[in-house]
Short mmCIF file of C-alpha atoms and ligand atoms in Angstrom, two decimals:
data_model
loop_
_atom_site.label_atom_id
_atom_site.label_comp_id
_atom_site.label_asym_id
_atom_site.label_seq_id
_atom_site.Cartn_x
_atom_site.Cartn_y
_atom_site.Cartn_z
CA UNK A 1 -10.64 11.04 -24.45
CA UNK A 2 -13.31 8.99 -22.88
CA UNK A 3 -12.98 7.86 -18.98
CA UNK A 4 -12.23 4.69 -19.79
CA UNK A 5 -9.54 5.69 -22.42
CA UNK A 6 -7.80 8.04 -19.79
CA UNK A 7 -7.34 5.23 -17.22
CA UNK A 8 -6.35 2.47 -19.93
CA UNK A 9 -3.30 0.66 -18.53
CA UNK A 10 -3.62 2.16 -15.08
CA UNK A 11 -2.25 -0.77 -12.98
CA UNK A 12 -3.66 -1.98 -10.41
CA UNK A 13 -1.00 -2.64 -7.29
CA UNK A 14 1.73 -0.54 -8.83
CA UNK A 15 1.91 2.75 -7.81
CA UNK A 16 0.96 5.76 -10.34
CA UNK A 17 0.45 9.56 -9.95
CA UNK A 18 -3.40 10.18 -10.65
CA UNK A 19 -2.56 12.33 -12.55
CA UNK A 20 1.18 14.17 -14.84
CA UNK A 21 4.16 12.68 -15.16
CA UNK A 22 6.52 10.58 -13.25
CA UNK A 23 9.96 9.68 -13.20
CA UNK A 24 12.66 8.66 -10.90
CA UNK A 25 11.74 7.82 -7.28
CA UNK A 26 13.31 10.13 -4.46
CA UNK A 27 13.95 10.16 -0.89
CA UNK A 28 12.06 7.20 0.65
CA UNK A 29 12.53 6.16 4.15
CA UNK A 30 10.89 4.86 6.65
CA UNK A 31 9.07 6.49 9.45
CA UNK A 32 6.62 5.67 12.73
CA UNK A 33 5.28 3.18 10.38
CA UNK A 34 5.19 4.71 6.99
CA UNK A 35 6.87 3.83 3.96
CA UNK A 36 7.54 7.35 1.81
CA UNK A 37 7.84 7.49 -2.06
CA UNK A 38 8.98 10.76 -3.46
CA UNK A 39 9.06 10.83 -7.04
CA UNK A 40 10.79 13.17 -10.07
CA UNK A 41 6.99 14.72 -11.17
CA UNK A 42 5.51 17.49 -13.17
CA UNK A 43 2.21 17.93 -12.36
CA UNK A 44 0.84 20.11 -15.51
CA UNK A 45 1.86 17.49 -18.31
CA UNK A 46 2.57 13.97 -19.59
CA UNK A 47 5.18 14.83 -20.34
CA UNK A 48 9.13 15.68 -18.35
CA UNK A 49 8.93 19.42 -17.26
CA UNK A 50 10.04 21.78 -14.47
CA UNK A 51 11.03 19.38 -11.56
CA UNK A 52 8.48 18.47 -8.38
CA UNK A 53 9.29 15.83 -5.57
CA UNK A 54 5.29 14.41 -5.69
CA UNK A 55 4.91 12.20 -2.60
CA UNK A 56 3.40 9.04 -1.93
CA UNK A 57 2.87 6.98 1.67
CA UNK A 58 1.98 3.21 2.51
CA UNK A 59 2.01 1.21 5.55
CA UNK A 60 2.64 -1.85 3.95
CA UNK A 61 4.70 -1.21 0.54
CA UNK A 62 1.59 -2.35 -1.75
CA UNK A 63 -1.03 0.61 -0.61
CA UNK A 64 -0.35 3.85 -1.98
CA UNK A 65 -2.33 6.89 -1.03
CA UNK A 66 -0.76 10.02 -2.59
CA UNK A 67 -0.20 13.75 -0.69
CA UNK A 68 0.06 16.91 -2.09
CA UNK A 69 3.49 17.75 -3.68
CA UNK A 70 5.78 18.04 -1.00
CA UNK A 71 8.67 20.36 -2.86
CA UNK A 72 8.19 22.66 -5.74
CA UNK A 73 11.19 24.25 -8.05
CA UNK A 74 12.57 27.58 -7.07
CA UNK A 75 14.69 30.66 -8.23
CA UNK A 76 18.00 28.08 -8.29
CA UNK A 77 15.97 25.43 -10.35
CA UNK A 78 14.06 22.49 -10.53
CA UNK A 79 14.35 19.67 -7.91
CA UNK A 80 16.24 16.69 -9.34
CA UNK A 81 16.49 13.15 -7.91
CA UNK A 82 18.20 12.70 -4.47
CA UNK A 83 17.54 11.50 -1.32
CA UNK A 84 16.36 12.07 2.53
CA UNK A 85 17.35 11.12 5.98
CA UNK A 86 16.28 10.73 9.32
CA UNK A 87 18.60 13.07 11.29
CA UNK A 88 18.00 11.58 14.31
CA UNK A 89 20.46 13.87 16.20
CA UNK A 90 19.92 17.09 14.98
CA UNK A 91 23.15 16.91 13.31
CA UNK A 92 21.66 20.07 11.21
CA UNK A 93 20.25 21.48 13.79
CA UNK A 94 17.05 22.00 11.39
CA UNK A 95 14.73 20.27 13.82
CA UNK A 96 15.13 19.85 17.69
CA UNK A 97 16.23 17.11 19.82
CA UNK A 98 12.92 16.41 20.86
CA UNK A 99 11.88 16.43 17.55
CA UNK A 100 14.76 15.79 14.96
CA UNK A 101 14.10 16.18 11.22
CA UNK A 102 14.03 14.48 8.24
CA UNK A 103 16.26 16.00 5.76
CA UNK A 104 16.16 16.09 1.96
CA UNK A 105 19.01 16.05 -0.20
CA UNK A 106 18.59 16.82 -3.63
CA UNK A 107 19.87 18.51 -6.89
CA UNK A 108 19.08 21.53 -8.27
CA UNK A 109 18.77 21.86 -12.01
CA UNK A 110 18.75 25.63 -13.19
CA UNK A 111 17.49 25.85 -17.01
CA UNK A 112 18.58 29.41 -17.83
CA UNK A 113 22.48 27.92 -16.77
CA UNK A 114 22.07 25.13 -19.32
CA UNK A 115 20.60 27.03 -21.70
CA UNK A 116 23.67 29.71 -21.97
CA UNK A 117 26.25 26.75 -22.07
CA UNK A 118 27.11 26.84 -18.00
CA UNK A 119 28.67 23.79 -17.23
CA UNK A 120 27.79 24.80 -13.51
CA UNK A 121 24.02 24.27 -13.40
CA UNK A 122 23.95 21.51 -11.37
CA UNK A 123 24.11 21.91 -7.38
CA UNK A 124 22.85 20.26 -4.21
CA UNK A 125 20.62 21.85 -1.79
CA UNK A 126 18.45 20.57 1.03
CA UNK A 127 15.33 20.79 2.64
CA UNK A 128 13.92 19.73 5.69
CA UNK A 129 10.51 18.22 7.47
CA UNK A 130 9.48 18.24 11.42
CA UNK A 131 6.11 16.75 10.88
CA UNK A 132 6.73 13.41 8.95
CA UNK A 133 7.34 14.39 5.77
CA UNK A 134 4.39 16.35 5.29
CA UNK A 135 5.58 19.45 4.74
CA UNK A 136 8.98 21.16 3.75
CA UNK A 137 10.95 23.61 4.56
CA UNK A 138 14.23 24.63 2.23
CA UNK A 139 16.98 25.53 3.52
CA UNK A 140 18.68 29.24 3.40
CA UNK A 141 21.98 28.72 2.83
CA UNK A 142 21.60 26.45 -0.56
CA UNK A 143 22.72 25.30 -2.34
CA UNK A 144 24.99 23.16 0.58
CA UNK A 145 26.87 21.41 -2.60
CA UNK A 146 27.81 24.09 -5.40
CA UNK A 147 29.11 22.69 -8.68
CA UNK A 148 32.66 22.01 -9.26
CA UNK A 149 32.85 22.32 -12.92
CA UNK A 150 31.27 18.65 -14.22
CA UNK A 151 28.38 19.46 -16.27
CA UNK A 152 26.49 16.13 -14.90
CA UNK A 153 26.90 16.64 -10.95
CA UNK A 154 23.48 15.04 -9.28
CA UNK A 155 21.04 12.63 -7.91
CA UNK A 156 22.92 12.52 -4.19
CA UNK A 157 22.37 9.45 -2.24
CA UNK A 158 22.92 10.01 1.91
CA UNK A 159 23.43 7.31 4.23
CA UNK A 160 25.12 7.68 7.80
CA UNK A 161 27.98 5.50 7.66
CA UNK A 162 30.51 4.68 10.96
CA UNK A 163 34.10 5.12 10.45
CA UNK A 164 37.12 3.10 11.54
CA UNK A 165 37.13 5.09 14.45
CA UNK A 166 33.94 4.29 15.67
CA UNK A 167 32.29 7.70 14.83
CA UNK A 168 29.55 8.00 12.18
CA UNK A 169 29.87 10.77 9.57
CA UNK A 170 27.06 11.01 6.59
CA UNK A 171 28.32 10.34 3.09
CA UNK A 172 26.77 11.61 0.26
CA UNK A 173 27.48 9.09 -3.02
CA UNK A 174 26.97 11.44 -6.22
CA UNK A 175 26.98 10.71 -9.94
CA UNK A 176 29.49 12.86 -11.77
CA UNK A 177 28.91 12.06 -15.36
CA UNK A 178 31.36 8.99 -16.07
CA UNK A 179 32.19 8.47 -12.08
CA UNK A 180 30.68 8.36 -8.95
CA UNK A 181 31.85 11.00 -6.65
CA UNK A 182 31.44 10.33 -2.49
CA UNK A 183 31.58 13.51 -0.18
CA UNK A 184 31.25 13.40 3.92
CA UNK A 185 30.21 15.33 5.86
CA UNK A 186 28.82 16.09 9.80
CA UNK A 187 25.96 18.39 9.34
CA UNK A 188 24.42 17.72 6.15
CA UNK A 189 25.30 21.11 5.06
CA UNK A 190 29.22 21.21 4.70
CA UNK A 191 30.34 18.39 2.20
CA UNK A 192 34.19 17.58 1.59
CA UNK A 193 35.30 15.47 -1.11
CA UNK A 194 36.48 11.65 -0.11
CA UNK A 195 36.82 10.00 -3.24
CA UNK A 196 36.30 9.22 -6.77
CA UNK A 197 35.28 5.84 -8.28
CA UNK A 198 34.46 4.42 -11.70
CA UNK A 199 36.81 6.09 -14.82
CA UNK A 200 37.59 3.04 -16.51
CA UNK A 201 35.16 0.38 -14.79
CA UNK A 202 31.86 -0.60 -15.44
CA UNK A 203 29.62 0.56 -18.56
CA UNK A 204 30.03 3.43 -20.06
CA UNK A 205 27.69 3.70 -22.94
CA UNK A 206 25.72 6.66 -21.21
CA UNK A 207 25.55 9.17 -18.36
CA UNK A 208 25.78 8.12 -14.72
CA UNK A 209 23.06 8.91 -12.59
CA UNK A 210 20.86 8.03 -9.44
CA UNK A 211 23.49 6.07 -7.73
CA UNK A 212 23.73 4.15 -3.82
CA UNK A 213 25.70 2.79 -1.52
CA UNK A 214 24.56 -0.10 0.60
CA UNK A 215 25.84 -2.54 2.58
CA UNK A 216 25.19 -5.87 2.62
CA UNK A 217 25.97 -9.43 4.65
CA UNK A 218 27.27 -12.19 1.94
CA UNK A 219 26.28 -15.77 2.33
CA UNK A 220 29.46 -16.29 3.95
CA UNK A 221 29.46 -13.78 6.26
CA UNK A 222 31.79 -11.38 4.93
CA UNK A 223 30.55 -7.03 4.90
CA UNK A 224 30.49 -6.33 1.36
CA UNK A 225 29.37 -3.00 0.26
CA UNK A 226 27.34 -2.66 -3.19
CA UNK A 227 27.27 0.75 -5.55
CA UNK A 228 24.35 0.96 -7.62
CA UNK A 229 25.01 3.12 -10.50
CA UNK A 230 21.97 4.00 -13.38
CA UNK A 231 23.08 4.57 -16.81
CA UNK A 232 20.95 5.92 -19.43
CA UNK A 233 22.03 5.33 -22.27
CA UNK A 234 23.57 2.01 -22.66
CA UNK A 235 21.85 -0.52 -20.58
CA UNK A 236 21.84 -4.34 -21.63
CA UNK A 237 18.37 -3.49 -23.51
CA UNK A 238 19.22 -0.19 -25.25
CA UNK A 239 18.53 2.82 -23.22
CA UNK A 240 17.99 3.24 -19.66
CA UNK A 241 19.09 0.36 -16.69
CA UNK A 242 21.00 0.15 -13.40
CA UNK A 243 24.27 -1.49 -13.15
CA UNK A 244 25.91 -2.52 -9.95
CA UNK A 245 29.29 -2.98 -8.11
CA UNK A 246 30.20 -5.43 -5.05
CA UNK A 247 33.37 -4.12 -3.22
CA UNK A 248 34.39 -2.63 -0.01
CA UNK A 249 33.56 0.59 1.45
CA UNK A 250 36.88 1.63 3.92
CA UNK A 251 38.45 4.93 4.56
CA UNK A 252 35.73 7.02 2.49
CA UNK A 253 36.99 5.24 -0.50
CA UNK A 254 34.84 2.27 -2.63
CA UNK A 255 37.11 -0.82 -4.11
CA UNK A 256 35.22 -3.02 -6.08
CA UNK A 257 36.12 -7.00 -5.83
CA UNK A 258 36.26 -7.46 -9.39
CA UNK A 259 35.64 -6.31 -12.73
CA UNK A 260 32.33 -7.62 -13.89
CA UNK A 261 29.64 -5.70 -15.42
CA UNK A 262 26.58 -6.65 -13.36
CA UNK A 263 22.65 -5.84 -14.34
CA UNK A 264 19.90 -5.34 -11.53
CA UNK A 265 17.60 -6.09 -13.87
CA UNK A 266 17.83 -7.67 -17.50
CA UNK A 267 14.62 -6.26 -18.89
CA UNK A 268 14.22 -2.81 -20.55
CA UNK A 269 12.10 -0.82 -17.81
CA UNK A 270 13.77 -0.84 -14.09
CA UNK A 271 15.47 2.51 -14.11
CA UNK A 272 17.00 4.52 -11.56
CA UNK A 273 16.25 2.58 -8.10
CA UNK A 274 17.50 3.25 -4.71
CA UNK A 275 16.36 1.84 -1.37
CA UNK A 276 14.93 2.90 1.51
CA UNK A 277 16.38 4.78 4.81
CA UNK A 278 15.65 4.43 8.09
CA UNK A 279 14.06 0.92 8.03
CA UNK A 280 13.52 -0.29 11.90
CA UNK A 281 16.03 -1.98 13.37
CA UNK A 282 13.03 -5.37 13.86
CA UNK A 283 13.21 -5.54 9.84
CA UNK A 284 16.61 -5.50 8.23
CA UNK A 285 15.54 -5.87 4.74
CA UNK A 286 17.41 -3.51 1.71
CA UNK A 287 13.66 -2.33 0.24
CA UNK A 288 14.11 -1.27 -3.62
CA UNK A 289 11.75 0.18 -5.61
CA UNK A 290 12.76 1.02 -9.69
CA UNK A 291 11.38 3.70 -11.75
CA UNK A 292 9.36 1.38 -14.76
CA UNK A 293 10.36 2.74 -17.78
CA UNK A 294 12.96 3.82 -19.88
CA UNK A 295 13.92 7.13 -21.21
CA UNK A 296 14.27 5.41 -24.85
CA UNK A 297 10.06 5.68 -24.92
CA UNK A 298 9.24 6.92 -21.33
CA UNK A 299 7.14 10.18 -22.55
CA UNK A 300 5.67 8.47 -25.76
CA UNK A 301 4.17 5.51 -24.07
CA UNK A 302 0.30 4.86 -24.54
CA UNK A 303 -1.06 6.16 -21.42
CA UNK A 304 -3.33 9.78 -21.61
CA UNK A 305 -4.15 11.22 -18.11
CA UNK A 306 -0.83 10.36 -16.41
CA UNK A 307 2.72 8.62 -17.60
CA UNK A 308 4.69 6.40 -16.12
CA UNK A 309 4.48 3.55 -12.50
CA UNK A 310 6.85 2.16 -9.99
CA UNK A 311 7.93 -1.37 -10.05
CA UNK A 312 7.33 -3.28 -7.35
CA UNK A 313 8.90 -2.95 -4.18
CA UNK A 314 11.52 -5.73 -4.03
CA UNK A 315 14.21 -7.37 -1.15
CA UNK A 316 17.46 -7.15 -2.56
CA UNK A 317 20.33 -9.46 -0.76
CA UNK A 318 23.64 -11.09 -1.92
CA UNK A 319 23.75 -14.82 -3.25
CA UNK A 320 26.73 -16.62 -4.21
CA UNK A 321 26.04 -18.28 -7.59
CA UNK A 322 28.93 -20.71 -8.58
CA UNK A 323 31.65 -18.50 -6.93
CA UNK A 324 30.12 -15.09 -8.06
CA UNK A 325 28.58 -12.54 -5.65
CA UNK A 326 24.93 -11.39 -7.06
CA UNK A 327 22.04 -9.36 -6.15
CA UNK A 328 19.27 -10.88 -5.88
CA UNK A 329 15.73 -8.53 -6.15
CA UNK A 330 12.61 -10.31 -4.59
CA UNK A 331 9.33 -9.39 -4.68
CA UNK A 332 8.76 -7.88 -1.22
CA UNK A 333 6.29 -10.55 1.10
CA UNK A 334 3.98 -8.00 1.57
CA UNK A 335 2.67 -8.79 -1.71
CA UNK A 336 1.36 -12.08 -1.26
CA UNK A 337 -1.00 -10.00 1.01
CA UNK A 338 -2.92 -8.89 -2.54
CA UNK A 339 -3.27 -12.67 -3.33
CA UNK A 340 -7.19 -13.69 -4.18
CA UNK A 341 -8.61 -16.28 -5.69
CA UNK A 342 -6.53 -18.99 -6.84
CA UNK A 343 -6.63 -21.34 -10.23
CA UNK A 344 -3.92 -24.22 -10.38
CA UNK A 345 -3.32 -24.64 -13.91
CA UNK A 346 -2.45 -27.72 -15.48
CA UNK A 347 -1.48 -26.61 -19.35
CA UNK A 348 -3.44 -23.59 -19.85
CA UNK A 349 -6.45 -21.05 -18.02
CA UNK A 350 -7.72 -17.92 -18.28
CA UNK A 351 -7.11 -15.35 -16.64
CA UNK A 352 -9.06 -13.84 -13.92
CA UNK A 353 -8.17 -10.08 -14.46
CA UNK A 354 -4.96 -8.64 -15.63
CA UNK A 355 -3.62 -8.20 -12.35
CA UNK A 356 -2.45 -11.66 -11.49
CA UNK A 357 0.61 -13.13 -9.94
CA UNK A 358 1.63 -16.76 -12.21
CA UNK A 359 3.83 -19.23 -10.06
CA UNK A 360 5.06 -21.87 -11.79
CA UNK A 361 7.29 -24.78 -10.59
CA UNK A 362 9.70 -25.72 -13.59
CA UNK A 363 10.26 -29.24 -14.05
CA UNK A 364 14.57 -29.63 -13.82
CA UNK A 365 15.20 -29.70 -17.74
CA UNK A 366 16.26 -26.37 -17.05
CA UNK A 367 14.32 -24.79 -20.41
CA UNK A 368 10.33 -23.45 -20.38
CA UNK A 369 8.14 -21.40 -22.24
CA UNK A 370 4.59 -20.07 -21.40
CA UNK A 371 2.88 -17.64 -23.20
CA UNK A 372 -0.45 -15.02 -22.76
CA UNK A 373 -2.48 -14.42 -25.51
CA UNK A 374 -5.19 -12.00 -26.13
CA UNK A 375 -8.75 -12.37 -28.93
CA UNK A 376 -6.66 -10.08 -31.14
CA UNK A 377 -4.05 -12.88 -31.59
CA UNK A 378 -1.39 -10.85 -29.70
CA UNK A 379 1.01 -12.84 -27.52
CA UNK A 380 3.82 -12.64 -24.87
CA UNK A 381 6.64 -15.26 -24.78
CA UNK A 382 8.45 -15.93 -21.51
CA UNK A 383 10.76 -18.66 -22.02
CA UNK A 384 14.50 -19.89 -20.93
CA UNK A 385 16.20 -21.73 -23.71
CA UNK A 386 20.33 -22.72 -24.25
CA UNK A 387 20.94 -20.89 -21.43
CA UNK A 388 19.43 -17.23 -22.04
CA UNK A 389 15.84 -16.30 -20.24
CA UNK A 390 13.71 -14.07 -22.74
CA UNK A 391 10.51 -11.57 -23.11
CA UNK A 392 9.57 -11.50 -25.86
CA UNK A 393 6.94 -8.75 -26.26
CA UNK A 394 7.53 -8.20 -30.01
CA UNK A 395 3.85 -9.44 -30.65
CA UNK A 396 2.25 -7.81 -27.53
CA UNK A 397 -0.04 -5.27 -28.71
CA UNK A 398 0.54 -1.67 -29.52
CA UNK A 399 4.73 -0.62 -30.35
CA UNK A 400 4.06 2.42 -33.06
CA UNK A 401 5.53 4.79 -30.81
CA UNK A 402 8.59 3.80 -30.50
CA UNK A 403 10.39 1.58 -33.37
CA UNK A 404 12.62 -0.31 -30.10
CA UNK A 405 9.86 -1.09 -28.03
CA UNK A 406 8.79 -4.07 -30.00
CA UNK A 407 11.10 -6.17 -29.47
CA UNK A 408 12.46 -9.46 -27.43
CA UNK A 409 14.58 -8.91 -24.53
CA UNK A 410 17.02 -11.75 -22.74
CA UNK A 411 19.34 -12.29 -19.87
CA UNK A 412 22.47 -14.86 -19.58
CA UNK A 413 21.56 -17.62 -16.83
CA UNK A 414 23.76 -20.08 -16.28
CA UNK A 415 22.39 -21.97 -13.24
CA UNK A 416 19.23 -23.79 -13.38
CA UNK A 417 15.83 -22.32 -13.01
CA UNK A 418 13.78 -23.82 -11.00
CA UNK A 419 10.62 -21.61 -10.33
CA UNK A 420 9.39 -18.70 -11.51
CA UNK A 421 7.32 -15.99 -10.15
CA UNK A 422 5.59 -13.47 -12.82
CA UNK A 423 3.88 -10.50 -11.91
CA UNK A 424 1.48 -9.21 -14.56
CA UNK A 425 -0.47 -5.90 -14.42
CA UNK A 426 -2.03 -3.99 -16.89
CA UNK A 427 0.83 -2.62 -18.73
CA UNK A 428 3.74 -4.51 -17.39
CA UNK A 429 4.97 -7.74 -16.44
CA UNK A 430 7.92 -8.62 -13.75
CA UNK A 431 9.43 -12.11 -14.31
CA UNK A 432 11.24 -13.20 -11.18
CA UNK A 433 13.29 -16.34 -11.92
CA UNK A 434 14.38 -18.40 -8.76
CA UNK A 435 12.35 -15.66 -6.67
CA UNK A 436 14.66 -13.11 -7.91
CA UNK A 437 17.97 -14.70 -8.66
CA UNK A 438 17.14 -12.92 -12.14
CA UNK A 439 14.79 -10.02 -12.81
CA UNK A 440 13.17 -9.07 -16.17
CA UNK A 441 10.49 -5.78 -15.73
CA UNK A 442 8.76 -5.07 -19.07
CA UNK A 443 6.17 -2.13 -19.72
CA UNK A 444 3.64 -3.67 -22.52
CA UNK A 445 0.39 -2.07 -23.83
CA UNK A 446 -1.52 -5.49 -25.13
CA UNK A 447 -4.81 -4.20 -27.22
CA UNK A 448 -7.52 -6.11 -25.65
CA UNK A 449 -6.95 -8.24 -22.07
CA UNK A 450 -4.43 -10.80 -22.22
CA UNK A 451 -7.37 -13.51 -22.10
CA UNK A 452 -5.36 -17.02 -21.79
CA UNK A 453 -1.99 -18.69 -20.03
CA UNK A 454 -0.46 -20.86 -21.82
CA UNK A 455 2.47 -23.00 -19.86
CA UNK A 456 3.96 -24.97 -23.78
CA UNK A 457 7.11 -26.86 -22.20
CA UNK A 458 9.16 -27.12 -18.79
CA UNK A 459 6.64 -26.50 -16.62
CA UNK A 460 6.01 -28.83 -14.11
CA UNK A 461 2.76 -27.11 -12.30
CA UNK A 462 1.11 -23.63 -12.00
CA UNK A 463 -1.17 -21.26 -10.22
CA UNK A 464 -2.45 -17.99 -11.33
CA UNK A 465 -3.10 -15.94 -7.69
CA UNK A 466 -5.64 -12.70 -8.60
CA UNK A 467 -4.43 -10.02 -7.35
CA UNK A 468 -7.42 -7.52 -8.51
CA UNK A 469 -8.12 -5.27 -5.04
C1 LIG B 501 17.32 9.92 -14.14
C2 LIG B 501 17.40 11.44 -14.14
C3 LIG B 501 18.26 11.93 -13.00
C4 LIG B 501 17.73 13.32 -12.77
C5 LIG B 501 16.26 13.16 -13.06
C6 LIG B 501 15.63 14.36 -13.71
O1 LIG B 501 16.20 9.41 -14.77
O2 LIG B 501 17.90 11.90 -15.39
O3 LIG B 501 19.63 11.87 -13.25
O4 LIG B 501 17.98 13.79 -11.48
O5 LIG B 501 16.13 12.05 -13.92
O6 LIG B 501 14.24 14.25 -13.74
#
């Protein structure tokens, strides 16, 4: 491969490894004034192998810079999704008080069990960091979490959570093939079991996996508590996507208010999000950031040197759309830090690179359509008609390797658009709808630059913002 050929659809302002493959994103929180991204990695291939946590920082949720791998597989397996925390009071005693660590939870995955037909090869084990993250230290007594007999027992999610009685205990929310299971505990290393949740709710097409637990203010004021489980497969799209549950969280047990099936994300490639710990107390905000693929096509995609980005990191809050609790998923502000040059557009333009942000104000008949296209004749459709909002990326350039990824992909929206927001880089595009209020992320791989914007109907007026660094 030439240069160029390795680094074809490298985006620009969404993170990448420089180099392997990705998946899931692990562990990030928030500390002294850096944002860390873990990531599911394997540094020797394009392609999913043994297990790495690779690690990423940024100040400012746009910048990446990347650090060495931060933990490597071992003799009980390779290191699955999961999650860290800030201990802050040496509840493990694995740091000090003067200088408390940040603990990793996460699952092992041991090949040789699931190779002779264990159901058992599944644990959780821990590791821990006293110098930011940097490095990592595992722990002696893992795994903290052995398996209980489920063959799918992973991806643990850790928040510190206060109890009726005032007292705060950590709670670890797991995915246990078909259910969620949630397990406390005081130390991070003994877990007991608190509940069960989802047999009989939700989808079920697939495999849970990668769940969370956060909680949220609704527009009215009332303390919800939302449960984001992954599913893979059987998402809205085929394959891979994240489905989500409003409730309450009381007693160590999760109720959810109803029984709607709700989507994070309508397109085909947000997988396996969580959100960040340990944000400072001066910025409230639930920060999300989605793996952007799907495992339909994840390791066959056109890219050489490495496989596979991040979305972008998004605010997610509750809205109240006629009567029905929602999460909405903005694009996070520190984005409209990468904005550049700016060209209003009145029907159509061209674009300035292929990292651009399109904001368009839609003009109250409630339908629209805009399209890119490309010298090759290739196009993308965007478009909300008779009530169902729609990529269509069927015509977007190169699909061989996969006979589902060409293909259009819509979302139910019942309330009225009114704006859209559409992030473009150069293999994906993230339509935000109502600055979130509906979410479609879409990997493409166009043949030649998308060239030309196109708004055809509904749009009242545009910008294209360059977001090229
Ligand atoms: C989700 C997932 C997780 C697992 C990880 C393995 O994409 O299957 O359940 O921990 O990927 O890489």
């Amino acid at each position: 491969f030439t240069p160029s050929q390795l680094e074809e659809f490298r985006p620009e302002y969404h993170f990448t490894p420089a180099k392997g493959w990705m998946n899931d994103p692990n562990g990030m929180f928030f500390l002294d004034g850096e944002y860390h991204l873990f990531y599911q990695y394997y540094p020797d291939s394009t392609v999913w192998g043994p297990m790495h946590w690779g690690h990423a920082i940024s100040t400012d949720l746009v910048n990446w810079e990347e650090l060495p791998i931060a933990i490597y597989p071992d003799s009980l397996g390779y290191i699955f999704s999961g999650s860290a925390v800030y201990d802050q009071g040496n509840t493990s005693g694995l740091g000090t008080t003067d200088n408390p660590p940040i603990v990793a939870i996460y699952t092992y995955h041991n090949m040789e069990g699931e190779r002779s037909g264990a159901s058992d090869y599944q644990s959780q084990g821990i590791a821990f960091s006293t110098d930011k993250g940097r490095t990592w230290v595992k722990y002696e007594g893992n795994p903290v979490l052995p398996n209980q007999g489920i063959r799918d027992f992973r991806d643990p999610k850790v928040s510190e959570i206060a109890q009726a009685d005032g007292t705060k205990q950590w709670v670890m929310t797991l995915a246990a093939q078909d259910r969620i299971q949630f397990f406390a505990s005081t130390d991070l290393k003994n877990w007991g079991l608190l509940s069960e949740f989802g047999q009989g709710i939700g989808a079920h097409g697939g495999v849970w996996e990668c769940p969370d637990l956060i909680p949220f203010t609704a527009p009215n004021g009332d303390q919800k508590w939302v449960l984001l489980v992954s599913i893979n497969p059987g998402g809205p799209q085929k394959g891979s996507a994240t489905q989500y549950f409003i409730g309450s969280f009381e007693n160590g047990t999760f109720t959810p208010d109803d029984t709607m099936i709700r989507w994070l994300d309508y397109g085909p490639d947000n997988y396996a999000g969580v959100t960040w710990s340990n944000l400072p107390k001066s910025d409230p905000r639930t920060l999300f950031i989605g793996w952007m693929s799907n495992w339909l096509y994840a390791q066959v995609v056109p890219t050489q040197s490495w496989r596979s980005a991040m979305t972008i990191a998004r605010e997610l809050s509750l809205i109240d759309i006629n009567g029905v609790l929602l999460l909405k998923s903005a694009p996070v502000k520190e984005l409209e830090k990468l904005r550049g040059e700016k060209i209003d557009v009145d029907l159509s333009s061209g674009l300035p690179s292929q990292a651009v942000e399109i904001v368009a104000t839609l003009d109250g008949s409630d339908s629209f359509s805009l399209t890119l296209t490309n010298e090759l004749g290739e196009s993308l459709g965007i478009n909300k008609e008779m009530g169902l909002v729609s990529i269509d990326r069927s015509k977007a350039g190169r699909s061989t390797f996969h006979p589902d990824f060409a293909a259009m992909h819509s979302a139910p929206m019942s309330w009225k658009a009114k704006d859209l927001r559409i992030f473009l880089d150069a293999s994906s595009v993230e339509v935000f709808v109502n600055n979130g209020e509906l979410v479609l992320t879409s990997l493409l791989f166009q043949s030649s630059p998308w060239k030309k914007l196109s708004f055809n109907q509904g749009i009242e007026k545009g910008s294209i913002f360059n977001l090229k660094k």
